[in-house]
Short mmCIF file of N, CA and C and ligand atoms in Angstrom, two decimals:
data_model
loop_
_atom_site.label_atom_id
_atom_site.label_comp_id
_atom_site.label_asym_id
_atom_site.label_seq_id
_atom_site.Cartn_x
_atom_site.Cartn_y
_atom_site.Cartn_z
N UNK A 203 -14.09 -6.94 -7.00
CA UNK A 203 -13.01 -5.99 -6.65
C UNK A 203 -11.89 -6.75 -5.95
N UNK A 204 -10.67 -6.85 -6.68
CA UNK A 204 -9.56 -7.38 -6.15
C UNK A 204 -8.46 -6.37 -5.34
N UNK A 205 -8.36 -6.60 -3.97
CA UNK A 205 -7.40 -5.87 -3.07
C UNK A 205 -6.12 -5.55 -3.24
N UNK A 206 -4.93 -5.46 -3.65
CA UNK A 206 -3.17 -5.94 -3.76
C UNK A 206 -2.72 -5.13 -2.62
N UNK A 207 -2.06 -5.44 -1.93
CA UNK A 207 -1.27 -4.95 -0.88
C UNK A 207 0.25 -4.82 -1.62
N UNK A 208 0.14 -3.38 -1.98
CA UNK A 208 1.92 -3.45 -2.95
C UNK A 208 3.00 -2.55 -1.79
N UNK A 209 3.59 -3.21 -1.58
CA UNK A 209 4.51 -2.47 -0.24
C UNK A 209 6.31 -2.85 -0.57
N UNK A 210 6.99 -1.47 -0.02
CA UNK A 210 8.46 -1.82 -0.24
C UNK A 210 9.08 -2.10 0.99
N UNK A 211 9.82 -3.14 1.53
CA UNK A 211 10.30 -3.61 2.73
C UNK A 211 11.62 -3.62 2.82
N UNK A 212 12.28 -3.50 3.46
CA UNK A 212 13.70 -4.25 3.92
C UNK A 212 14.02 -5.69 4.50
N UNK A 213 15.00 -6.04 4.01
CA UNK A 213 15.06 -7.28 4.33
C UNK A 213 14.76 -7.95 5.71
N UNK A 214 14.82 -7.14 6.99
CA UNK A 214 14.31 -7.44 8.06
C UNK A 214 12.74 -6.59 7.93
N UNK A 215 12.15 -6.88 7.07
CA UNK A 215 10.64 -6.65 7.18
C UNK A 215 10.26 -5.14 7.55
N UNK A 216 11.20 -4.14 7.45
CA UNK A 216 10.52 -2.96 7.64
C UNK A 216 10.00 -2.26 6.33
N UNK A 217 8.90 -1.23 6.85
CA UNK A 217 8.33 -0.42 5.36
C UNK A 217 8.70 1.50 5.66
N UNK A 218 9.45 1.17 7.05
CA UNK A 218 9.83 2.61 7.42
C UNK A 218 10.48 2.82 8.41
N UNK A 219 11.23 3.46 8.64
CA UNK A 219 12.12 4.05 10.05
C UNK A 219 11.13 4.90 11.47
N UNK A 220 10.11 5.38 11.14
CA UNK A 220 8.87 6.19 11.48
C UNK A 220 8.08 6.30 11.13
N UNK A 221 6.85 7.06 11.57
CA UNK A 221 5.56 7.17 10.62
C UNK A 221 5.80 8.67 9.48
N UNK A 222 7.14 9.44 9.61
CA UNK A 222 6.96 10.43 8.65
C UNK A 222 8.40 10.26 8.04
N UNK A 223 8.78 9.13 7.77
CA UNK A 223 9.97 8.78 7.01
C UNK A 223 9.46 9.04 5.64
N UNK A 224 9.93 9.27 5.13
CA UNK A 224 9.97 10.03 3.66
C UNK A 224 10.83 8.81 2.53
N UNK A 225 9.48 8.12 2.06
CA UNK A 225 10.29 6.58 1.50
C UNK A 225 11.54 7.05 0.23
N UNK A 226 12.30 7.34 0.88
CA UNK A 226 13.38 7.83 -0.88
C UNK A 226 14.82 6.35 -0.37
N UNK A 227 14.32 5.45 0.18
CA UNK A 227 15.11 4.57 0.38
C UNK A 227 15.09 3.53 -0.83
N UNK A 228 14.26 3.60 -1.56
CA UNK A 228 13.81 2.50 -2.56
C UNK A 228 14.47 2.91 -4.03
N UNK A 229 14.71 1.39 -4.77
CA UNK A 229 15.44 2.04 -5.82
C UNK A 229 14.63 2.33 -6.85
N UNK A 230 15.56 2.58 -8.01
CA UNK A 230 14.23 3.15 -8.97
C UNK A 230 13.75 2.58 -9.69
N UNK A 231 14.21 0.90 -9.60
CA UNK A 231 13.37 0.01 -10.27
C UNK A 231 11.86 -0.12 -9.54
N UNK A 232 11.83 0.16 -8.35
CA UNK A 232 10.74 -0.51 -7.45
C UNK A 232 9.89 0.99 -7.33
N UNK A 233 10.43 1.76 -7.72
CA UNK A 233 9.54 3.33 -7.77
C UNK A 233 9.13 2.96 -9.21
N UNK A 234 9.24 2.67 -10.07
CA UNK A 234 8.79 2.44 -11.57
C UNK A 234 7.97 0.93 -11.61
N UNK A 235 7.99 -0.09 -10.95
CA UNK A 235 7.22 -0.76 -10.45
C UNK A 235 5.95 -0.55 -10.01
N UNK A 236 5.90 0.36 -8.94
CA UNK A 236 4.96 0.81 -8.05
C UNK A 236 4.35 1.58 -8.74
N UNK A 237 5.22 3.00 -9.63
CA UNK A 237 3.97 3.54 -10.69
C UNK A 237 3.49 2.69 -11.58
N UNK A 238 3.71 2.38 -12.20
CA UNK A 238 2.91 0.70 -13.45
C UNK A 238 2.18 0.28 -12.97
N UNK A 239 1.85 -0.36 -11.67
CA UNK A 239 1.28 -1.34 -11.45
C UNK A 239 0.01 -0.25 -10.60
N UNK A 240 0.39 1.03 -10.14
CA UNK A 240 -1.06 1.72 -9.78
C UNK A 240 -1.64 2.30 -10.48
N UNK A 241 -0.99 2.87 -11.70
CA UNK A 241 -1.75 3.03 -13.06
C UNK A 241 -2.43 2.34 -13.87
N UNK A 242 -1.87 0.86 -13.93
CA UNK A 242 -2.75 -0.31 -14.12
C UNK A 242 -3.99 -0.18 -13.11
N UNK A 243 -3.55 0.06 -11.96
CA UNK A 243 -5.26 0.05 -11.31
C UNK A 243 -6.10 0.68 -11.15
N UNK A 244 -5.29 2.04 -11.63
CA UNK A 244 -6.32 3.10 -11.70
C UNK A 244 -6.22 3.86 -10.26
N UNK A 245 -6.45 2.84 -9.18
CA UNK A 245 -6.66 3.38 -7.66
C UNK A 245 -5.90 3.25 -6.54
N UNK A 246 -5.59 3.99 -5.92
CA UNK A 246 -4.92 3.99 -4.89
C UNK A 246 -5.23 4.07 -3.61
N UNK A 247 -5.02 3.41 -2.39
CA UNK A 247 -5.89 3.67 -1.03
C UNK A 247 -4.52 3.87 0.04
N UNK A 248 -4.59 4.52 0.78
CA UNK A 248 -3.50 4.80 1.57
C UNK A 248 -4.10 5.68 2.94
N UNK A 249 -3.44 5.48 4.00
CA UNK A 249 -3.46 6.29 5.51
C UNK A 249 -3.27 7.44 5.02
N UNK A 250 -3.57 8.01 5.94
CA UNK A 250 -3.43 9.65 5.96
C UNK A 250 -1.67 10.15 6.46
N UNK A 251 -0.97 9.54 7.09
CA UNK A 251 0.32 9.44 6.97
C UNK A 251 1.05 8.99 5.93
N UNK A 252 0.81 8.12 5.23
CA UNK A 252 1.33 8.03 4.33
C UNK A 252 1.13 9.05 3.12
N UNK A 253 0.10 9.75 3.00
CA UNK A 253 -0.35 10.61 2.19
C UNK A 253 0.26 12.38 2.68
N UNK A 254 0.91 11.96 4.00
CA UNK A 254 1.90 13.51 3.94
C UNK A 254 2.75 13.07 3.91
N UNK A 255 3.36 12.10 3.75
CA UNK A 255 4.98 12.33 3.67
C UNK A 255 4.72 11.94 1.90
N UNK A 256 3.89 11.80 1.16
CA UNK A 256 3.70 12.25 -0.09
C UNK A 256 3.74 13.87 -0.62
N UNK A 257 2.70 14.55 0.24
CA UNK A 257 2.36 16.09 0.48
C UNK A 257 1.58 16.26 -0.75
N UNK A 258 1.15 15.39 -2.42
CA UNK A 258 0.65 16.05 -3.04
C UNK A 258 0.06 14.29 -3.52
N UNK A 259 -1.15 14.14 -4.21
CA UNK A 259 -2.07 13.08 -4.76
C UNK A 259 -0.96 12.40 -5.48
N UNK A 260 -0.63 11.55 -6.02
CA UNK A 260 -0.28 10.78 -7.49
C UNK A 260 -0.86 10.75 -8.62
N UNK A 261 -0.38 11.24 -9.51
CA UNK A 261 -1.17 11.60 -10.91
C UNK A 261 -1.58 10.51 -11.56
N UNK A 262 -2.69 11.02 -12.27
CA UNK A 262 -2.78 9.80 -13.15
C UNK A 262 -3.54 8.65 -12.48
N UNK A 263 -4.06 8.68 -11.11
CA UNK A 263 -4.57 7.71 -10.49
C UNK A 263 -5.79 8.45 -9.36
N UNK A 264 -6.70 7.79 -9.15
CA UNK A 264 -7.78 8.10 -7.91
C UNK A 264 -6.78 8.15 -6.58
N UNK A 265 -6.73 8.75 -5.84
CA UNK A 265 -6.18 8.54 -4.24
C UNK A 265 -7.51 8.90 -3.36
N UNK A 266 -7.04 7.40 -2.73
CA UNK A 266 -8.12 7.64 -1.56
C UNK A 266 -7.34 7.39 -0.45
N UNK A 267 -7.63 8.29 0.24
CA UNK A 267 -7.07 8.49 1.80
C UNK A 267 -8.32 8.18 3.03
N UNK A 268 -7.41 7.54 3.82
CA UNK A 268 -8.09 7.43 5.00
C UNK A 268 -7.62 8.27 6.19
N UNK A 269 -8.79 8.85 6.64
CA UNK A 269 -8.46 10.21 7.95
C UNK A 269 -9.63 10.36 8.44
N UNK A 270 -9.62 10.65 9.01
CA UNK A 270 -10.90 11.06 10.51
C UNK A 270 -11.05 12.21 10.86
N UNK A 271 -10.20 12.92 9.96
CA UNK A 271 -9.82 14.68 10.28
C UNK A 271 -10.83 14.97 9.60
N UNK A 272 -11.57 15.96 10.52
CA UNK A 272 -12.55 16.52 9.17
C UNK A 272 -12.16 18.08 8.84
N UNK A 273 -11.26 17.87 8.65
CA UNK A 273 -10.61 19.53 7.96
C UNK A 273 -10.05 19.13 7.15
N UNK A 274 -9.27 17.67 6.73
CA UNK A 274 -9.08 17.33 5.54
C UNK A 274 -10.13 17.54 4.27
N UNK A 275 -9.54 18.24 3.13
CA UNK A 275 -10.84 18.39 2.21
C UNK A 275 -10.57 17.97 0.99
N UNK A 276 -11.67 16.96 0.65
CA UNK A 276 -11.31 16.14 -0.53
C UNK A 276 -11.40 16.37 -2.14
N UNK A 277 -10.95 16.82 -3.23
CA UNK A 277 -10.93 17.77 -4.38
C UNK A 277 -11.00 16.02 -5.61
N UNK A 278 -12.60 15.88 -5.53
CA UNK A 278 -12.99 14.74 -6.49
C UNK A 278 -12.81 15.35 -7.82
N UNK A 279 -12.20 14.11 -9.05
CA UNK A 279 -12.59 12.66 -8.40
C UNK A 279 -11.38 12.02 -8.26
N UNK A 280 -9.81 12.74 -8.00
CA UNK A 280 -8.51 12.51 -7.61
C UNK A 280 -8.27 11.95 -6.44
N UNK A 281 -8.50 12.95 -5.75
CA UNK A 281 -8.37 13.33 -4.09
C UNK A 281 -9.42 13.09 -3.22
N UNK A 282 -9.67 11.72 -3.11
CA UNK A 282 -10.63 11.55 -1.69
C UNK A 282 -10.28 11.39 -0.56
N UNK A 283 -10.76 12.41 0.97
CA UNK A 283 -10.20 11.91 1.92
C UNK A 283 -11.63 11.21 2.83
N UNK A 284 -11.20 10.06 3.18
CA UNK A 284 -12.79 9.63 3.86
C UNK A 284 -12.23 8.29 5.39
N UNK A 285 -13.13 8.75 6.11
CA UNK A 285 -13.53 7.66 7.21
C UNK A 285 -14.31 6.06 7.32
N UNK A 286 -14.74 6.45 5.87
CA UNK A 286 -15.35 4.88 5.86
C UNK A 286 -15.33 3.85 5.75
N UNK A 287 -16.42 2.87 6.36
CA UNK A 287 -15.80 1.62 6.80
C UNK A 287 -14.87 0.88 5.70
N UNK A 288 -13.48 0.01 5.57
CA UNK A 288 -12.87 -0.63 4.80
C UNK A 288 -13.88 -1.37 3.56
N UNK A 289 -14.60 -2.44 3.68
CA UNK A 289 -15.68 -2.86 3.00
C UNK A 289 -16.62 -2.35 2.63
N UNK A 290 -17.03 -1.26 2.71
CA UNK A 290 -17.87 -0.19 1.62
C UNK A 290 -17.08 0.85 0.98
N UNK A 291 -15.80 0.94 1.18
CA UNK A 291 -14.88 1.88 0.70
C UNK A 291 -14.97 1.08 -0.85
N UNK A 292 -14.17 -0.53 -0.31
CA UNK A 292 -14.06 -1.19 -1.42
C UNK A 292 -15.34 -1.31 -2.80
N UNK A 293 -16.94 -1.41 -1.53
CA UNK A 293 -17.95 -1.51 -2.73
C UNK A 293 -18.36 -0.62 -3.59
N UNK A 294 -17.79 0.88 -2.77
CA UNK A 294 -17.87 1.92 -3.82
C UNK A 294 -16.76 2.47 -4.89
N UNK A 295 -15.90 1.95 -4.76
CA UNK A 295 -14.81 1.61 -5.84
C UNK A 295 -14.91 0.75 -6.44
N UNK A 296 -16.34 -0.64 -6.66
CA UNK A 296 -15.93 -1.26 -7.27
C UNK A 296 -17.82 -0.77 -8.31
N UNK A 297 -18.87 -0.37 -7.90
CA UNK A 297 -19.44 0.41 -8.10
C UNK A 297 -19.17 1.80 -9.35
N UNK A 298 -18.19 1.94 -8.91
CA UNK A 298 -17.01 3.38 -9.96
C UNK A 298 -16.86 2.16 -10.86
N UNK A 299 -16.26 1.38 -11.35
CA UNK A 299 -15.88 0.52 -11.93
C UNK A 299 -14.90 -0.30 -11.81
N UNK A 300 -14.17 0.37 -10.72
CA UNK A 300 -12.74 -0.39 -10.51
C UNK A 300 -12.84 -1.77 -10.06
N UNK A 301 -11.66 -2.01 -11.18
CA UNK A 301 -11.77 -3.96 -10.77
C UNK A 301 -11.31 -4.16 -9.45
N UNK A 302 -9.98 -3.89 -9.43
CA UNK A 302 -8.74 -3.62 -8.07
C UNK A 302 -8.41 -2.42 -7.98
N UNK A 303 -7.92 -2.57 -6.51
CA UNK A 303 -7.42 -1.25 -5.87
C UNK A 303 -5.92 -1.56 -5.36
N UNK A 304 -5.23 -0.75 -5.33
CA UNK A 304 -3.67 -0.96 -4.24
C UNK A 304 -3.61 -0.28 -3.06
N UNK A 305 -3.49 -1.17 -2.21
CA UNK A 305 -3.53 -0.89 -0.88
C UNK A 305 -2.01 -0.37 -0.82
N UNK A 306 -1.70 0.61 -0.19
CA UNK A 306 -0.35 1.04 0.14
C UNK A 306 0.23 1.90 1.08
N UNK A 307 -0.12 1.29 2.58
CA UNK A 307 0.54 1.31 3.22
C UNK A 307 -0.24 2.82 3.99
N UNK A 308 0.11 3.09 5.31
CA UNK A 308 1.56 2.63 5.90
C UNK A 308 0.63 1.42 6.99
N UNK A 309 1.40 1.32 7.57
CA UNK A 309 1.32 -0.15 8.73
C UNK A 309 -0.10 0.20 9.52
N UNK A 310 -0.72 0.90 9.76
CA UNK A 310 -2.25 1.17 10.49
C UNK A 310 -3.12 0.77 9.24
N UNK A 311 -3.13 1.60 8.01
CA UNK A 311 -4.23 1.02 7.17
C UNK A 311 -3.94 -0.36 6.62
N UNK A 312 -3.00 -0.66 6.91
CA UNK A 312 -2.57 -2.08 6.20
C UNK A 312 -3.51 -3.35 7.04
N UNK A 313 -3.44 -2.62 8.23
CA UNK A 313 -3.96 -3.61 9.24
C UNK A 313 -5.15 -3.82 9.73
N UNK A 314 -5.42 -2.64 9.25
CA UNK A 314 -7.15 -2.28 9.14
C UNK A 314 -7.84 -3.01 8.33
N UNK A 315 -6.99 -2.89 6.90
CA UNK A 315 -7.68 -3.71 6.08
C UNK A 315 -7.57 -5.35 6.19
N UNK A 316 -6.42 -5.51 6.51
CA UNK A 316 -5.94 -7.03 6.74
C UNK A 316 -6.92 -7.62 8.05
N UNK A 317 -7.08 -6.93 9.34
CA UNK A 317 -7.85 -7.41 10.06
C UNK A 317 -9.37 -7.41 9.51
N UNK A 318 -10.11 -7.08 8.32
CA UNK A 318 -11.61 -7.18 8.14
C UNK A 318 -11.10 -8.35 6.86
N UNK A 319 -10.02 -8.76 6.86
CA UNK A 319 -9.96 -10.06 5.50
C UNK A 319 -10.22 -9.47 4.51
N UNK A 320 -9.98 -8.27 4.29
CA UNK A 320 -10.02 -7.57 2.93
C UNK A 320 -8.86 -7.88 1.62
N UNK A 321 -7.50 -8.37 2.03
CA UNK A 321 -6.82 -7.89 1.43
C UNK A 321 -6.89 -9.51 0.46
N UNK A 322 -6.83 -9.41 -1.00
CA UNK A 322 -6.49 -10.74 -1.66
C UNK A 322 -4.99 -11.31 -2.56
N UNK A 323 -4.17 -10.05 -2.62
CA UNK A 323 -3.17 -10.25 -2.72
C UNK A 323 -2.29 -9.65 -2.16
N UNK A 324 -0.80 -10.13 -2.03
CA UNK A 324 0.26 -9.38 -1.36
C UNK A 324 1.37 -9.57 -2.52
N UNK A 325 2.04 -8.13 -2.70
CA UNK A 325 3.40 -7.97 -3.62
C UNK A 325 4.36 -6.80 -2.73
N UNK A 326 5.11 -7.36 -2.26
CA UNK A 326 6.34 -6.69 -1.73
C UNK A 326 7.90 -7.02 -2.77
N UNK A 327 8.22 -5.54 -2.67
CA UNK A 327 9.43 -5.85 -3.00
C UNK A 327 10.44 -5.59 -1.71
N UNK A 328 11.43 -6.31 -1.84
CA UNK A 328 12.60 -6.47 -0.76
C UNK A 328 13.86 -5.82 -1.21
N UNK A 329 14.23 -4.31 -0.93
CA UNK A 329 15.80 -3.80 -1.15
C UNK A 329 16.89 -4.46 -0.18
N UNK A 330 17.73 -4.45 -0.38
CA UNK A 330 18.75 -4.68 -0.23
C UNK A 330 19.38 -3.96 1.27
N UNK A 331 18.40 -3.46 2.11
CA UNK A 331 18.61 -2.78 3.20
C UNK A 331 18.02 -3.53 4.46
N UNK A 332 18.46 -3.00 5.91
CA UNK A 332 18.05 -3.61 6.97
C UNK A 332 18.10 -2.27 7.99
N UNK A 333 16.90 -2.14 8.18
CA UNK A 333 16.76 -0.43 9.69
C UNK A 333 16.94 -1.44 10.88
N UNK A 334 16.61 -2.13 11.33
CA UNK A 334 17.04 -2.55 12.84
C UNK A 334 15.41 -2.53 13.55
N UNK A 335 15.34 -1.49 13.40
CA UNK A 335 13.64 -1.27 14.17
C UNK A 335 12.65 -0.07 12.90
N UNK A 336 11.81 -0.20 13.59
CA UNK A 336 10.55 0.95 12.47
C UNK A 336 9.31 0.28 12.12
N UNK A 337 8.59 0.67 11.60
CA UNK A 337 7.23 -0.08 10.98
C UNK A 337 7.27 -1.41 10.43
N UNK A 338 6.41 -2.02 10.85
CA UNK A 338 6.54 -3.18 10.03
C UNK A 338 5.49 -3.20 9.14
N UNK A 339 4.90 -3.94 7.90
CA UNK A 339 3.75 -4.15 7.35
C UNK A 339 2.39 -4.15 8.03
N UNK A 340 2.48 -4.74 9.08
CA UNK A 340 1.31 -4.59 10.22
C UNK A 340 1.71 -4.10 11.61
N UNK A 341 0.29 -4.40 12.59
CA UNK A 341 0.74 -4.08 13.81
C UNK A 341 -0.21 -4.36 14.76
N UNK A 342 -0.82 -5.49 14.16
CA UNK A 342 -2.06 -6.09 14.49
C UNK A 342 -1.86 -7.41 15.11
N UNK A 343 -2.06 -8.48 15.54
CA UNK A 343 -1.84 -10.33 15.03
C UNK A 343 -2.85 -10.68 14.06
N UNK A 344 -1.86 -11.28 13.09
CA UNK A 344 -2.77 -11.73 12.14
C UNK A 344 -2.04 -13.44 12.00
N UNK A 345 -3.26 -14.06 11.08
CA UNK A 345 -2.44 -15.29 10.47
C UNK A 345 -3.44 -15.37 9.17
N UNK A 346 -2.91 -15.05 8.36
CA UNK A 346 -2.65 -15.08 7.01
C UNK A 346 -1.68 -16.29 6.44
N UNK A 347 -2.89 -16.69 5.61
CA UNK A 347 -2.10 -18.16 4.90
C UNK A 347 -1.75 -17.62 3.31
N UNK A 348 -0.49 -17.56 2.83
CA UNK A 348 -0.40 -16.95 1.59
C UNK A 348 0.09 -18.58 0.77
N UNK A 349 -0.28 -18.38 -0.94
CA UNK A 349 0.67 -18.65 -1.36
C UNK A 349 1.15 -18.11 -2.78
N UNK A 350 2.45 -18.76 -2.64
CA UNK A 350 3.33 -18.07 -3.86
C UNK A 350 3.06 -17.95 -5.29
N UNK A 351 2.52 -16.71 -6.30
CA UNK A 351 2.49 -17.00 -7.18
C UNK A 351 3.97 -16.75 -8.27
N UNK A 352 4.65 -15.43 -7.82
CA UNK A 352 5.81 -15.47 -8.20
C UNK A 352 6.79 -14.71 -7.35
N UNK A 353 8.17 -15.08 -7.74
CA UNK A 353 9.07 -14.43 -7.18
C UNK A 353 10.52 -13.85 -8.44
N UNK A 354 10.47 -12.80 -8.46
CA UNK A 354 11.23 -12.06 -9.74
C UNK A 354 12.52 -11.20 -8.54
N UNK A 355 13.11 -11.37 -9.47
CA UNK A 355 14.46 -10.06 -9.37
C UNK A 355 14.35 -9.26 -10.08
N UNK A 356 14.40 -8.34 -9.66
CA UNK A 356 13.50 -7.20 -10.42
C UNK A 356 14.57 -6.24 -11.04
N UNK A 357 15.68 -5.96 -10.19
CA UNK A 357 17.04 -5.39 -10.82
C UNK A 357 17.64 -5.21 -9.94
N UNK A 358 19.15 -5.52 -10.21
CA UNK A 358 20.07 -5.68 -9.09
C UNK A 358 19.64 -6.28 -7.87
N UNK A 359 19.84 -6.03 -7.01
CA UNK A 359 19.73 -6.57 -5.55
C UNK A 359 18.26 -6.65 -5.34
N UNK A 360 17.28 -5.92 -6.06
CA UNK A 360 15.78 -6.06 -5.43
C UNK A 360 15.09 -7.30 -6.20
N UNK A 361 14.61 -7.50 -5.23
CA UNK A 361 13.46 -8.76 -5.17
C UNK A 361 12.05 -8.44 -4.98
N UNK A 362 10.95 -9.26 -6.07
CA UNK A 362 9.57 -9.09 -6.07
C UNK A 362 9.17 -10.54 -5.69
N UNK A 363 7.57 -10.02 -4.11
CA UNK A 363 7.56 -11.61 -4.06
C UNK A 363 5.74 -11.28 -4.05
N UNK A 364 5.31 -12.07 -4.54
CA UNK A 364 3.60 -11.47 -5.31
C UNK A 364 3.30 -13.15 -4.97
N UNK A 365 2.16 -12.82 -3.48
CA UNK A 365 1.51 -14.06 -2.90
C UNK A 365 -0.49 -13.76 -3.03
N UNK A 366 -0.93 -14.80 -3.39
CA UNK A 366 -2.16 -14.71 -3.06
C UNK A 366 -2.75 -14.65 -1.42
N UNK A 367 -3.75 -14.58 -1.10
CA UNK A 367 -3.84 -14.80 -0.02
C UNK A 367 -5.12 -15.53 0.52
N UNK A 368 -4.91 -16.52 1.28
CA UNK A 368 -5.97 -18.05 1.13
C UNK A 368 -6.91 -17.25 1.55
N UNK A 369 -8.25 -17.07 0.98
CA UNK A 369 -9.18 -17.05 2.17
C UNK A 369 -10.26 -17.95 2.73
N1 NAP B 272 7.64 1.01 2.30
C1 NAP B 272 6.48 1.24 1.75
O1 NAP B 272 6.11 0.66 0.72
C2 NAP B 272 5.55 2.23 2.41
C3 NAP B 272 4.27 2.41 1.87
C4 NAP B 272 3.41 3.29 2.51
C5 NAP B 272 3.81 3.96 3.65
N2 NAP B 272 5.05 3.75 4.13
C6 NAP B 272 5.47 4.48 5.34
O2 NAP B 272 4.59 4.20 6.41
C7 NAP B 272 4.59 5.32 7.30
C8 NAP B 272 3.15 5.66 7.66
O3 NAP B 272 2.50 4.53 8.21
P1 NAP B 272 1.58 4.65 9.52
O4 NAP B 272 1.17 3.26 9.90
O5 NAP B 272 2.28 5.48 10.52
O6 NAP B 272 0.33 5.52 9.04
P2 NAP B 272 -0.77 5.29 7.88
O7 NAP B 272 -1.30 3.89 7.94
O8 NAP B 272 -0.23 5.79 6.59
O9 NAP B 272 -1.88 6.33 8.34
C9 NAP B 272 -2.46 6.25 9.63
C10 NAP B 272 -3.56 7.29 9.73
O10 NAP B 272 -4.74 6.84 9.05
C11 NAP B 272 -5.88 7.36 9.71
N3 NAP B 272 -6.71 6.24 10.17
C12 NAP B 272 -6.36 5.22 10.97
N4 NAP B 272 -7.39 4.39 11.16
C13 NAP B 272 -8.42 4.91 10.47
C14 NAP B 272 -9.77 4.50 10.28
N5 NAP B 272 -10.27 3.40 10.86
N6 NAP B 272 -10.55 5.25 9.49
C15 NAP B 272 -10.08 6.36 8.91
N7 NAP B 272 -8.81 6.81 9.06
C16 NAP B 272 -8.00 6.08 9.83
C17 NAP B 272 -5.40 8.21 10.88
O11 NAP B 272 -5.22 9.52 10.36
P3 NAP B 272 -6.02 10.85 10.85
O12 NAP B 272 -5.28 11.35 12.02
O13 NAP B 272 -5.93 11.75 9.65
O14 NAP B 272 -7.43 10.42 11.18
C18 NAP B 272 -4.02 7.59 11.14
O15 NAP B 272 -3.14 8.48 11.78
C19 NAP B 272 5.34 6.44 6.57
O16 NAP B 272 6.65 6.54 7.06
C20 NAP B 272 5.40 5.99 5.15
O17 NAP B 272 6.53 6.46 4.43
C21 NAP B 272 5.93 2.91 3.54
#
């Protein structure tokens, strides 16, 4: 089971203004990106914040949410909402059959997963914008040794930068 961390940033490294920023900052090359490449995976894993300022699953793909709420209620085999640990999340997605999963965000599950060495790749794209302050990708200390497998322009001003990550 291969991890991807697919996240949209601003050029000073943010992935949001808040935790209920409503991502419509991104262009629509990198929204057509992001669907392709989670339909390719079939699966999706995301915070429970990030999954309301969605308000409804993504079609066409598994969503698994992470929450601790237990009034969240999960409507399989689309919509999972679960507490469990990062590394058995992964073994039972890979169990289902899934090769990879996309990690996506927001900055708590990112870091969750990044702090248990879960994650094996990273693909951010970079718009053409700068917030000043807001979320960053993490929020943890980490040191992560990446390296580059490619870097694309993806259209107009956005940039794709897709790193492995040493482990
Ligand atoms: N630019 C991008 O590509 C991108 C991508 C994704 C998200 N975002 C943005 O990121 C923001 C949200 O990020 P965020 O860091 O605030 O929140 P988040 O990571 O999406 O979700 C955090 C929530 O996950 C749950 N959680 C945390 N640790 C957990 C654990 N160990 N086990 C189970 N559940 C756990 C908790 O929810 P409960 O209270 O339900 O337990 C927590 O409030 C939004 O603005 C969103 O738009 C941007």
């Amino acid at each position: 089971m291969k991890l991807i961390l697919l996240m949209a940033q601003t050029v000073d490294g943010k992935i949001a203004r808040h935790s209920s920023h409503f991502p419509d900052w991104t262009a629509s090359a990198d929204k057509s990106y992001f669907a392709r490449r989670t339909r390719e995976a079939g699966v999706i894993i995301m915070g429970s914040k990030t999954f309301d300022t969605l308000k409804t699953p993504l079609p066409g793909r598994k969503n698994v949410v992470l929450s601790r709420d237990p009034g969240r209620v999960s409507r399989p085999p689309d919509l999972i909402f679960t507490a469990g640990p990062p590394a058995r999340l992964l073994a039972d997605l890979a169990t289902e059959g899934f090769q990879e999963a996309i990690l996506a965000g927001g900055m708590r599950i990112n870091s969750l997963f990044a702090g248990a060495g879960l994650i094996d790749e990273i693909i951010v794209t970079v718009s053409p914008r700068i917030f000043g302050s807001g979320l960053s990708l993490f929020d943890i200390p980490l040191d992560l040794e990446l390296r580059m497998v490619e870097v694309r322009r993806l259209d107009g001003d956005l940039v794709l930068l897709h790193y492995l990550v040493r482990h």
